PDB file of C-alpha atoms and ligand atoms in Angstrom:
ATOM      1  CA  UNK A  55      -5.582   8.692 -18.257  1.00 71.00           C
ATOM      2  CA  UNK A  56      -3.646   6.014 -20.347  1.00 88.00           C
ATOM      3  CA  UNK A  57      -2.372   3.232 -18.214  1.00 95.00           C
ATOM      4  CA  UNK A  58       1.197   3.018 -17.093  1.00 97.00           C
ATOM      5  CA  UNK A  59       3.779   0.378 -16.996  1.00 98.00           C
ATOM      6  CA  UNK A  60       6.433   0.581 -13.830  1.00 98.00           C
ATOM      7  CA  UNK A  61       9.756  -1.418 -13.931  1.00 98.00           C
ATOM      8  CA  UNK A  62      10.155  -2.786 -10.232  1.00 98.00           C
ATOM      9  CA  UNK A  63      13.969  -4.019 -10.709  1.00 97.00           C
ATOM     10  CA  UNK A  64      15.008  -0.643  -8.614  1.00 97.00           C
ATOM     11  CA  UNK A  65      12.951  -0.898  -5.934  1.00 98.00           C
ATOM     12  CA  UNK A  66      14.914  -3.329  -3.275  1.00 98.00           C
ATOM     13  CA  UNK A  67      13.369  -4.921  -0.016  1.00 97.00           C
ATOM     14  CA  UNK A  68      12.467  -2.695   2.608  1.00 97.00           C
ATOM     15  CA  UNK A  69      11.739  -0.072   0.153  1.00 97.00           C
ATOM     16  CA  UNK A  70       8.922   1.854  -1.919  1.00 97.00           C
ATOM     17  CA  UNK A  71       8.550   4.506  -5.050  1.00 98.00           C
ATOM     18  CA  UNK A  72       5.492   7.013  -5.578  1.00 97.00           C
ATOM     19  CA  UNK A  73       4.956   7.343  -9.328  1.00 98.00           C
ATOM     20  CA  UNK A  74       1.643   8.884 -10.426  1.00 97.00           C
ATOM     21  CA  UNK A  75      -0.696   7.296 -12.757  1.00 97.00           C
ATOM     22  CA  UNK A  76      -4.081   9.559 -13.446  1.00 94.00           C
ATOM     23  CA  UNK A  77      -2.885  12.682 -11.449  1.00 94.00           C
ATOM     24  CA  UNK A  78      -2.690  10.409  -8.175  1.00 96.00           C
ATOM     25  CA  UNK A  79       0.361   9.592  -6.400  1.00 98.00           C
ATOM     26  CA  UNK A  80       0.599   5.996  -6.232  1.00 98.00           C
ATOM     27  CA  UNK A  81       2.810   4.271  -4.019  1.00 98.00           C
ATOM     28  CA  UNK A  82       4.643   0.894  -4.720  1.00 98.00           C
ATOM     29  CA  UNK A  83       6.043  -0.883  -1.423  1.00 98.00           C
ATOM     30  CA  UNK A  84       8.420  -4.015  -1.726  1.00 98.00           C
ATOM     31  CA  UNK A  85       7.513  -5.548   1.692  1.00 98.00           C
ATOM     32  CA  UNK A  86      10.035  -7.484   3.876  1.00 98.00           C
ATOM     33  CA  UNK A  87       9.194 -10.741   5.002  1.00 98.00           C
ATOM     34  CA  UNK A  88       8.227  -9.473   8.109  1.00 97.00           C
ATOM     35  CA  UNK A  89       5.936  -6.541   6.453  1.00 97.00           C
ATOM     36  CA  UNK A  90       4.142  -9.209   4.832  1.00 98.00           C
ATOM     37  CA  UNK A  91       4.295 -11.613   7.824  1.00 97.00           C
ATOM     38  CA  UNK A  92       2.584  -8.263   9.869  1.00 97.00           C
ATOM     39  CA  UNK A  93      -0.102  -7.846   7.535  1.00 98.00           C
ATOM     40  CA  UNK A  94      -1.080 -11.322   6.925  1.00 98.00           C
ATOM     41  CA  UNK A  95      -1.211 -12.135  11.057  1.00 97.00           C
ATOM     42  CA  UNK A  96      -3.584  -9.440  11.806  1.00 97.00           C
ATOM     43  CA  UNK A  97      -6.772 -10.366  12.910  1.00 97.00           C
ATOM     44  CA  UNK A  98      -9.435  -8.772  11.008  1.00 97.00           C
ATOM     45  CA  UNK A  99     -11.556  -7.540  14.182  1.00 97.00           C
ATOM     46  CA  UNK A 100      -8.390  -5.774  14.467  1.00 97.00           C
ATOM     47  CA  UNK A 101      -9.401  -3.590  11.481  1.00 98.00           C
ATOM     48  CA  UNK A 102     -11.913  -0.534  11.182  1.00 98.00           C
ATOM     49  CA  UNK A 103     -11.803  -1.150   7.182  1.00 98.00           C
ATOM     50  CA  UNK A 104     -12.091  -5.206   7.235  1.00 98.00           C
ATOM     51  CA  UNK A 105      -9.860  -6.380   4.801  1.00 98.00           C
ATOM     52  CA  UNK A 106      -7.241  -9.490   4.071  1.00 98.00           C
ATOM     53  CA  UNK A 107      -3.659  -8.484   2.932  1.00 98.00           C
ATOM     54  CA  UNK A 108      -4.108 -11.135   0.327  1.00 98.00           C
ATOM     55  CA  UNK A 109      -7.531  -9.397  -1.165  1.00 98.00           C
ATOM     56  CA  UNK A 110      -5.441  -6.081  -1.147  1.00 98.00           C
ATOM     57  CA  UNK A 111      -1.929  -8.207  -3.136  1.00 98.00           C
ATOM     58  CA  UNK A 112      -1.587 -10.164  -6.162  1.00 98.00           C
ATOM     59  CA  UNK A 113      -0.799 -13.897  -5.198  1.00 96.00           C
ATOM     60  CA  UNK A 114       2.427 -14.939  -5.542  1.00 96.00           C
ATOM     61  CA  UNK A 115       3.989 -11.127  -5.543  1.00 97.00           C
ATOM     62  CA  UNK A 116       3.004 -10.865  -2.027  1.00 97.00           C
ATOM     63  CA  UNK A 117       6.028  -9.028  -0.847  1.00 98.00           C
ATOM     64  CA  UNK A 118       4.311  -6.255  -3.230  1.00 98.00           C
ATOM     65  CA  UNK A 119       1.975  -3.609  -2.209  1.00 98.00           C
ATOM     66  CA  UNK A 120       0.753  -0.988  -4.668  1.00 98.00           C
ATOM     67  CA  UNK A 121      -2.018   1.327  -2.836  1.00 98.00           C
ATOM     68  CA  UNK A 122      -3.020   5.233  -4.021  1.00 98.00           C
ATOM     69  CA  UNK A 123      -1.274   7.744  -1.289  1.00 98.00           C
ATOM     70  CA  UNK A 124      -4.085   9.933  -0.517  1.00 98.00           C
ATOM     71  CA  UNK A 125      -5.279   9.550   3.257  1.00 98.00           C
ATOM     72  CA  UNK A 126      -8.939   8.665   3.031  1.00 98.00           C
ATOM     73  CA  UNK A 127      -9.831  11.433   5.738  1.00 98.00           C
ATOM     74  CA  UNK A 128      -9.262  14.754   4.045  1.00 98.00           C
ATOM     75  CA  UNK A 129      -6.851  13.800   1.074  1.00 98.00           C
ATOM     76  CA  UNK A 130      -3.322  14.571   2.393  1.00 98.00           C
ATOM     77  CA  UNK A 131      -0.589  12.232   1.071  1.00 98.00           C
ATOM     78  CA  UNK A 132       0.519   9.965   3.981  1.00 98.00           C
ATOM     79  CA  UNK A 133       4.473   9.286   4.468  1.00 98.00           C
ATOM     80  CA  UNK A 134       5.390   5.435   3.985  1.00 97.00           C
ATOM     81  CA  UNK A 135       7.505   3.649   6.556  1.00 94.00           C
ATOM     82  CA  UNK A 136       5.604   5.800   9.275  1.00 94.00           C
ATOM     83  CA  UNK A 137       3.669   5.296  12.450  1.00 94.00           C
ATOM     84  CA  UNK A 138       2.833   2.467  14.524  1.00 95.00           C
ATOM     85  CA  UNK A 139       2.322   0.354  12.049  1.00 96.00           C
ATOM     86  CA  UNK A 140       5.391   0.464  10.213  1.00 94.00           C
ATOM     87  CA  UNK A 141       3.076   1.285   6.556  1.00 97.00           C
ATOM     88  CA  UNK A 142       2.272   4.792   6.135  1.00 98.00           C
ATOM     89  CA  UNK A 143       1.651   7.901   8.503  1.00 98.00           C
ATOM     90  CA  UNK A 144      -0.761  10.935   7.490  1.00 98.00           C
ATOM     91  CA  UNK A 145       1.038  14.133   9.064  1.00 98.00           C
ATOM     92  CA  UNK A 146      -2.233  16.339   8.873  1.00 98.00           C
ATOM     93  CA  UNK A 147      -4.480  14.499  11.346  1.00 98.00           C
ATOM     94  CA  UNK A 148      -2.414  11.626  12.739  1.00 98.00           C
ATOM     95  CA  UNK A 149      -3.833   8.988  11.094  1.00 98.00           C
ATOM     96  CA  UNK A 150      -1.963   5.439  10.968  1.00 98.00           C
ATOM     97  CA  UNK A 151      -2.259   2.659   7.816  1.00 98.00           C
ATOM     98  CA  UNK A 152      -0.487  -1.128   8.554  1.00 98.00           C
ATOM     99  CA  UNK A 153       2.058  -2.720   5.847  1.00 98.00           C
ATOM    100  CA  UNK A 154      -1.093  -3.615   3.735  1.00 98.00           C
ATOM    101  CA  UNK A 155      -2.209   0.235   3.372  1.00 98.00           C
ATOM    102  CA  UNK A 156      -5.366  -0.284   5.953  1.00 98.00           C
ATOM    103  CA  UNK A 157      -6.637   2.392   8.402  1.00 98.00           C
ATOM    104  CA  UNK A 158      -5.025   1.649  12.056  1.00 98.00           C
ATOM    105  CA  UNK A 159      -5.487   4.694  14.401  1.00 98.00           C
ATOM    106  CA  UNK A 160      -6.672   8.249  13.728  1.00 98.00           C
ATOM    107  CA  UNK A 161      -9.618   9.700  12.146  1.00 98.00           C
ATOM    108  CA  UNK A 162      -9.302   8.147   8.502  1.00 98.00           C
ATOM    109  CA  UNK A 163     -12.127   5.954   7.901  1.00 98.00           C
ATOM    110  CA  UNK A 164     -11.041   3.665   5.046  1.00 98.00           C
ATOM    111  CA  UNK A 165      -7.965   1.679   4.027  1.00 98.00           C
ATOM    112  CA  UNK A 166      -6.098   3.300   0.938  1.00 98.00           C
ATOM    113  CA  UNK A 167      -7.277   2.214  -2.085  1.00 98.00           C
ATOM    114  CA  UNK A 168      -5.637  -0.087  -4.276  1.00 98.00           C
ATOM    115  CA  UNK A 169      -5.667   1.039  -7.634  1.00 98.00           C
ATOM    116  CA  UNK A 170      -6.451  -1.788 -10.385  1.00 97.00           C
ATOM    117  CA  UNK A 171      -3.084  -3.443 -11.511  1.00 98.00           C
ATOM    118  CA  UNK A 172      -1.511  -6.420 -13.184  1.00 98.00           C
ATOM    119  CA  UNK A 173       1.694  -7.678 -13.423  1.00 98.00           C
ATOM    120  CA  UNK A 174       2.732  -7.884 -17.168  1.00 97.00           C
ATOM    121  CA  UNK A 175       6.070  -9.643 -16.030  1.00 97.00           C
ATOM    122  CA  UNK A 176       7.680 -10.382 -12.756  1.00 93.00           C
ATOM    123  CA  UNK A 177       9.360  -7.090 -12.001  1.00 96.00           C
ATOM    124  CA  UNK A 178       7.154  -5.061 -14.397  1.00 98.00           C
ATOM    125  CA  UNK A 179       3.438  -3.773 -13.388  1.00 98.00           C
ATOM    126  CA  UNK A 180       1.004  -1.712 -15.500  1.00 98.00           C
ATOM    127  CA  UNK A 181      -1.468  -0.016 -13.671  1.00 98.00           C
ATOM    128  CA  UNK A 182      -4.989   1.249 -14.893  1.00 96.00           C
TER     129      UNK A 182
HETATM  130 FE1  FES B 333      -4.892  12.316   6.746  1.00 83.85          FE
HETATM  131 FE2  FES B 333      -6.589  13.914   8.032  1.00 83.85          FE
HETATM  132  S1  FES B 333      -6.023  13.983   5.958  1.00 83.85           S
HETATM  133  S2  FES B 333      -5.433  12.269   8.815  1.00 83.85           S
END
């Protein structure tokens, strides 16, 4: 599939879209301050998938996060602002992912992906 651009102007603070770039629904999160805070506080022995928020965001968009919504389990699409975590909850098996999309609780074993991205202005991303 071609690669898509995505205008982030609409998408206010506290808030996400799903669009869907190679048959994938990807979801694109404008974190608060205190998402971002959450994600970047978290100690990584915390984590069952080890990674930083900041290897998982572009610097200097950091209230961004842009991760493919498929639960790395058994593929259901996970529901954002969810959970424990306050990211995204999978309603098939209970699994749990933080404000930066990683694998909290339940029987996912992986964060979700982030799909490659750039930003080709500062409210416009293309992705792929
Ligand atoms: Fe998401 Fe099983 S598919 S928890």
């Amino acid at each position: 599939g071609a690669p898509i651009e995505v205008d982030l102007t609409p998408i206010a603070q506290g808030q996400d879209i799903k669009v869907f770039w190679r048959g994938q629904p990807i979801y694109i999160m404008n974190r608060t301050p205190k998402q971002v805070e959450e994600a970047r506080n978290t100690p990584l022995s915390d984590l069952k998938d080890p990674q930083t928020d900041q290897a998982r965001t572009k610097e200097g968009h950091e209230n961004w996060l842009v991760v493919v919504g498929i639960c790395t389990h058994l593929g259901c699409i996970p529901i954002a602002h969810e959970g424990n975590y306050d990211g995204f909850f999978c309603p098939c098996h209970g699994s749990q992912y933080d404000t930066s999309g990683r694998i909290r609780q339940g029987p996912a074993p992986l964060n979700l992906p982030v799909p490659p991205y750039q930003f080709v202005s500062d409210s416009k991303i293309q992705i792929g």
